[in-house]
């Protein structure tokens, strides 16, 4: 009896003395493992007379469960200690200055993307997305460009064979514009609709102002009584905010897109000299985007009754906006992954875009 009390005290002291998981596990095996001390004592009882066996059995079982629970407590204590040690090692001191050799950069395309989302976000637009690999229905047909429509030739499309069909009309495309997101949005929700859809687009084209992969942002507004005046007001507010100017001359030239009627291209006023392009002043014009009132056929394809609802849409090139706003001459350099280029034209993560804090420079720049 006294022996067992002593033994318990001894064992508990051993448990307390353990300082890491490895030692803990060794001790667990030594005490309560299959060949452990307590297990051996339990086995050793077989030679005792029955009464003593019962008494001893009880005591040893109580001892075993006390030791087990002490071991468990110890295990939890060690686990917490280990976690705390790990957390202490991984602590980040956010007040330390940025290490210049470790500065990552935000790509100008990502920057413009954020700026455009910040501007339209404040106007109440949601961001919508669609797949890069599209079917011809969403990329063309539903946008009022049936098979053999001449406008399909305007876009040098990359086609992807459909493993389930030999028919060319069933082949997929990598989307040639972000306009299919208009259709996907109409399919998914009822008006009022107010979305922008930024994303990657693809065409077989390559020179200083064209790359096979580029970025566009699409806009779509559908509601009752929407007119061209809404389109003009919305886009005027956008270009002012985007170029961070109080006023900017704009004009709309009649144009043609199959998915809008009427269609227009929007120009902004600028001054072009041999060495400089100054936006917002001067007598020259720069085309900035395509737009128009959503064609009734497009509304119908999206399941919306054109007698009840109208809308406007617009589409523009994000990379082109980046070239204009940040004076980057060659589009191809955008996608060369040259860190020297990125260091020069990129933005620090602190330069996040906000309509209230600053669009292209929020004052927190570390450049
Ligand atoms: N999808 C056109 C393109 O890639 C751009 C565009 C023009 C989109 C007019 C529109 C629009 O939504 O209304 O060239």
XYZ file of C-alpha atoms and ligand atoms in Angstrom:
381
model
C 0.000 0.000 0.000
C 2.641 2.434 1.109
C 4.717 1.036 -1.686
C 2.135 2.033 -4.209
C 1.844 5.548 -2.798
C 5.623 5.854 -3.035
C 5.627 4.440 -6.483
C 2.933 6.919 -7.537
C 4.910 9.860 -6.121
C 7.998 8.657 -7.944
C 6.209 8.187 -11.207
C 4.474 11.568 -11.009
C 7.846 13.191 -10.392
C 9.181 11.458 -13.488
C 6.237 12.748 -15.525
C 6.804 16.265 -14.235
C 10.487 16.074 -15.143
C 9.865 15.395 -18.819
C 10.748 18.355 -21.040
C 10.064 17.319 -24.612
C 7.762 15.085 -26.623
C 10.406 12.455 -27.271
C 11.153 12.007 -23.561
C 7.425 12.045 -22.849
C 6.816 9.195 -25.252
C 9.701 7.143 -23.873
C 8.335 7.597 -20.365
C 4.808 6.661 -21.432
C 6.136 3.386 -22.860
C 8.220 2.752 -19.750
C 5.288 3.297 -17.382
C 2.099 2.171 -19.057
C 3.287 0.615 -22.319
C 2.729 -3.100 -23.011
C 5.890 -3.961 -21.119
C 5.790 -0.926 -18.866
C 6.266 -0.895 -15.116
C 2.574 -0.784 -14.179
C 1.640 -3.405 -16.752
C 4.320 -5.690 -15.325
C 2.998 -5.155 -11.783
C -0.510 -6.027 -12.948
C 0.836 -9.174 -14.565
C 2.804 -10.043 -11.408
C -0.394 -10.231 -9.332
C -1.386 -13.574 -10.764
C 0.509 -15.420 -8.014
C -1.258 -13.583 -5.156
C -4.157 -15.041 -3.187
C -7.575 -13.968 -4.475
C -8.406 -11.321 -1.867
C -5.074 -9.587 -2.151
C -5.334 -9.855 -5.883
C -8.653 -7.942 -5.838
C -7.326 -5.243 -3.542
C -4.055 -4.898 -5.373
C -5.805 -4.887 -8.728
C -7.972 -1.949 -7.709
C -5.013 0.035 -6.463
C -2.898 -0.633 -9.491
C -5.744 0.354 -11.808
C -6.250 3.610 -9.899
C -2.493 4.190 -10.133
C -2.572 3.482 -13.845
C -5.377 5.923 -14.508
C -3.730 8.624 -12.340
C -0.499 8.235 -14.263
C -2.350 8.257 -17.572
C -4.072 11.499 -16.750
C -0.808 13.061 -15.508
C 0.811 11.995 -18.782
C -2.049 13.555 -20.737
C -1.783 16.842 -18.878
C 1.924 16.840 -19.504
C 1.403 16.153 -23.178
C -0.941 19.137 -23.526
C 1.493 21.323 -21.653
C 4.367 20.266 -23.946
C 2.275 20.745 -27.088
C 1.385 24.258 -26.032
C 4.998 25.017 -25.210
C 6.107 23.747 -28.620
C 3.439 25.806 -30.403
C 4.393 28.935 -28.496
C 8.058 28.402 -29.325
C 7.153 27.994 -33.009
C 4.958 31.101 -32.991
C 7.709 33.081 -31.292
C 10.092 32.059 -34.085
C 7.606 33.060 -36.780
C 6.763 36.442 -35.317
C 6.719 39.256 -37.865
C 7.444 42.713 -36.610
C 5.249 44.813 -38.896
C 6.841 47.986 -37.622
C 10.233 47.110 -39.119
C 11.195 49.082 -42.240
C 10.920 47.349 -45.630
C 14.111 45.567 -46.618
C 15.026 47.133 -49.947
C 16.476 43.910 -51.340
C 13.199 42.131 -50.705
C 10.714 44.544 -52.268
C 8.125 42.873 -54.438
C 6.283 44.935 -57.021
C 2.723 45.183 -58.206
C 2.564 44.813 -61.994
C 1.101 47.873 -63.790
C -1.707 45.686 -65.182
C -2.702 44.644 -61.652
C -2.471 48.267 -60.604
C -4.801 49.493 -63.361
C -7.125 46.580 -62.615
C -7.364 47.752 -59.003
C -7.858 51.371 -60.029
C -10.692 50.486 -62.420
C -12.367 48.311 -59.774
C -12.000 51.102 -57.191
C -13.653 53.673 -59.495
C -16.554 51.547 -60.705
C -16.895 49.963 -57.263
C -17.636 53.371 -55.835
C -20.275 53.900 -58.524
C -21.989 50.723 -57.321
C -20.725 48.237 -59.928
C -20.019 44.636 -58.966
C -17.098 42.655 -60.376
C -18.171 39.687 -62.523
C -16.046 36.928 -64.001
C -16.249 34.372 -66.783
C -14.032 31.540 -68.062
C -10.992 32.136 -70.312
C -12.025 29.158 -72.454
C -15.426 29.972 -73.902
C -17.904 28.350 -76.223
C -18.803 30.113 -79.442
C -22.305 30.796 -78.182
C -21.085 33.113 -75.419
C -18.121 34.581 -77.304
C -19.969 35.205 -80.584
C -23.514 33.985 -81.264
C -25.227 35.445 -78.216
C -23.426 38.725 -78.897
C -25.269 39.028 -82.191
C -22.454 37.457 -84.215
C -23.902 34.263 -85.734
C -21.657 31.849 -87.659
C -20.249 33.476 -90.830
C -20.925 36.963 -89.468
C -18.204 39.184 -90.975
C -17.392 40.692 -87.566
C -15.950 37.358 -86.493
C -13.077 38.035 -88.855
C -12.279 41.277 -87.000
C -10.947 39.184 -84.158
C -8.117 36.756 -84.848
C -9.521 33.954 -82.808
C -7.628 31.036 -81.281
C -9.880 27.997 -81.582
C -9.661 24.925 -79.354
C -10.959 21.605 -80.690
C -13.901 20.076 -78.878
C -12.976 16.462 -78.065
C -16.668 15.522 -78.196
C -17.439 16.939 -81.645
C -15.857 17.195 -85.091
C -18.161 20.073 -86.010
C -16.195 23.332 -86.186
C -19.133 25.265 -84.730
C -18.771 23.223 -81.555
C -15.089 24.058 -81.072
C -14.180 26.243 -78.119
C -12.266 29.521 -78.222
C -10.028 31.356 -75.795
C -12.237 34.383 -75.356
C -11.397 37.170 -77.794
C -12.965 39.787 -75.521
C -14.589 40.112 -72.100
C -18.016 40.689 -73.681
C -19.149 37.048 -73.130
C -19.310 37.913 -69.430
C -22.267 40.165 -70.369
C -24.190 37.075 -71.482
C -23.094 34.974 -68.514
C -24.224 37.720 -66.148
C -27.633 38.054 -67.816
C -28.036 34.274 -67.613
C -27.216 34.300 -63.910
C -29.138 37.301 -62.597
C -32.100 39.554 -63.285
C -31.899 43.327 -63.806
C -31.012 45.764 -62.436
C -27.501 44.747 -63.489
C -24.435 46.858 -62.954
C -21.195 44.930 -63.473
C -17.665 45.294 -64.681
C -15.748 42.256 -65.860
C -11.980 42.636 -65.937
C -9.912 39.747 -67.220
C -7.635 38.095 -69.754
C -8.436 37.972 -73.446
C -6.653 36.368 -76.402
C -6.079 37.104 -80.080
C -3.545 36.005 -82.623
C -1.673 39.284 -82.908
C 1.813 40.476 -81.974
C 3.514 43.851 -82.270
C 4.407 46.860 -80.077
C 0.765 47.444 -79.162
C -0.627 43.885 -79.440
C 0.172 40.675 -77.577
C -1.602 37.315 -77.971
C -2.784 37.576 -74.362
C -3.988 40.936 -73.123
C -6.513 42.344 -70.654
C -9.849 44.015 -71.051
C -12.527 45.318 -68.788
C -16.130 45.065 -69.806
C -18.973 47.091 -68.362
C -22.693 46.362 -68.451
C -25.652 48.254 -67.030
C -29.212 47.030 -67.529
C -32.304 48.552 -65.985
C -35.550 50.224 -66.989
C -35.260 53.543 -68.875
C -31.500 53.415 -69.389
C -30.356 55.841 -72.086
C -27.221 56.954 -73.885
C -27.077 59.874 -71.440
C -26.396 57.427 -68.603
C -23.613 55.863 -70.638
C -22.017 59.238 -71.338
C -22.233 60.424 -67.747
C -20.855 57.192 -66.374
C -17.875 57.054 -68.741
C -17.115 60.743 -68.331
C -16.930 60.268 -64.558
C -14.753 57.236 -65.114
C -12.110 58.931 -67.301
C -11.928 61.932 -64.967
C -11.364 59.684 -61.978
C -8.986 57.402 -63.849
C -6.717 60.148 -65.192
C -7.087 62.027 -61.906
C -8.171 65.259 -63.616
C -10.945 67.674 -62.648
C -12.042 67.942 -66.232
C -11.152 66.231 -69.470
C -12.493 66.821 -72.992
C -14.343 63.793 -74.361
C -16.112 63.025 -77.609
C -18.092 60.094 -78.941
C -17.635 58.980 -82.531
C -20.241 56.738 -84.182
C -18.873 53.235 -84.635
C -19.974 49.670 -85.184
C -20.067 46.705 -82.830
C -22.485 43.852 -83.466
C -23.570 43.746 -79.823
C -24.517 47.416 -79.456
C -26.858 49.738 -81.350
C -26.069 52.564 -81.560
C -22.336 52.015 -81.074
C -19.672 54.583 -80.369
C -16.012 55.006 -79.632
C -14.990 57.389 -76.904
C -12.019 59.700 -77.372
C -10.330 61.840 -74.769
C -8.582 65.134 -75.434
C -4.796 65.158 -75.393
C -1.700 66.857 -76.704
C 0.612 64.762 -78.832
C 4.126 66.043 -79.436
C 7.125 64.166 -80.786
C 8.306 63.321 -77.311
C 5.245 63.554 -75.134
C 1.615 62.631 -74.743
C -0.265 64.893 -72.377
C -3.756 63.761 -71.497
C -6.509 66.264 -70.773
C -5.103 69.203 -72.705
C -4.560 70.203 -76.330
C -6.362 69.655 -79.585
C -5.597 66.006 -80.342
C -7.817 63.026 -79.615
C -7.051 59.584 -78.315
C -9.401 56.631 -78.634
C -9.988 55.047 -75.275
C -12.883 52.597 -75.457
C -15.817 51.137 -77.376
C -19.366 51.421 -76.094
C -23.027 51.540 -77.000
C -26.593 50.635 -76.119
C -26.994 46.875 -75.715
C -28.511 45.403 -78.901
C -32.024 43.951 -78.384
C -30.795 40.623 -79.806
C -28.154 40.464 -77.066
C -30.724 41.137 -74.350
C -32.929 38.395 -75.836
C -29.995 35.958 -75.939
C -29.476 36.696 -72.242
C -33.143 36.026 -71.510
C -34.096 39.676 -70.945
C -37.099 41.325 -72.597
C -35.825 44.337 -74.613
C -39.270 45.956 -74.474
C -38.975 46.130 -70.721
C -35.278 46.714 -70.184
C -32.463 48.629 -71.889
C -28.799 48.829 -71.150
C -25.437 50.178 -72.085
C -22.133 48.398 -72.374
C -18.513 49.322 -72.851
C -15.189 47.586 -73.279
C -11.622 48.794 -72.984
C -8.074 47.490 -72.900
C -6.486 47.467 -69.460
C -2.942 47.183 -70.836
C -3.584 50.117 -73.141
C -4.821 52.155 -70.177
C -1.608 51.236 -68.343
C 0.522 52.328 -71.316
C -1.295 55.673 -71.465
C -1.404 56.425 -67.778
C 2.085 55.288 -66.870
C 3.849 56.087 -70.143
C 4.967 52.577 -71.044
C 5.822 52.485 -74.758
C 5.901 48.773 -75.694
C 3.166 46.320 -74.688
C 5.380 43.287 -75.238
C 7.580 44.301 -72.291
C 4.575 43.814 -69.978
C 4.829 40.065 -70.266
C 8.592 39.502 -70.428
C 8.928 39.088 -66.646
C 12.056 41.238 -66.573
C 12.556 42.238 -62.925
C 14.409 45.413 -63.946
C 11.314 46.465 -65.910
C 9.057 45.557 -63.012
C 11.214 47.513 -60.601
C 10.969 50.554 -62.841
C 7.283 50.435 -63.781
C 5.882 48.414 -60.877
C 4.215 49.716 -57.731
C 4.866 48.968 -54.107
C 2.160 47.005 -52.318
C 1.592 50.110 -50.162
C 0.287 51.991 -53.212
C -3.124 50.377 -53.039
C -5.809 52.160 -55.017
C -8.652 53.890 -53.283
C -10.997 56.653 -54.347
C -10.632 58.424 -51.039
C -6.987 57.690 -50.211
C -5.621 58.221 -53.731
C -5.872 56.206 -56.909
C -2.321 55.921 -58.192
C -0.495 57.155 -55.096
C -2.065 56.968 -51.678
C 0.774 58.836 -50.010
C 2.080 55.671 -48.423
C 4.485 55.008 -51.250
C 7.907 53.757 -50.324
C 9.384 54.366 -53.727
N -15.677 43.653 -77.269
C -15.120 44.796 -77.966
C -13.733 44.461 -78.443
O -13.104 43.619 -77.913
C -15.085 45.998 -77.069
C -16.435 46.537 -76.786
C -16.975 47.503 -77.584
C -17.187 46.045 -75.736
C -18.225 48.025 -77.364
C -18.466 46.549 -75.489
C -18.967 47.550 -76.312
O -19.217 46.123 -74.479
O -20.203 48.044 -76.065
O -13.260 45.088 -79.336
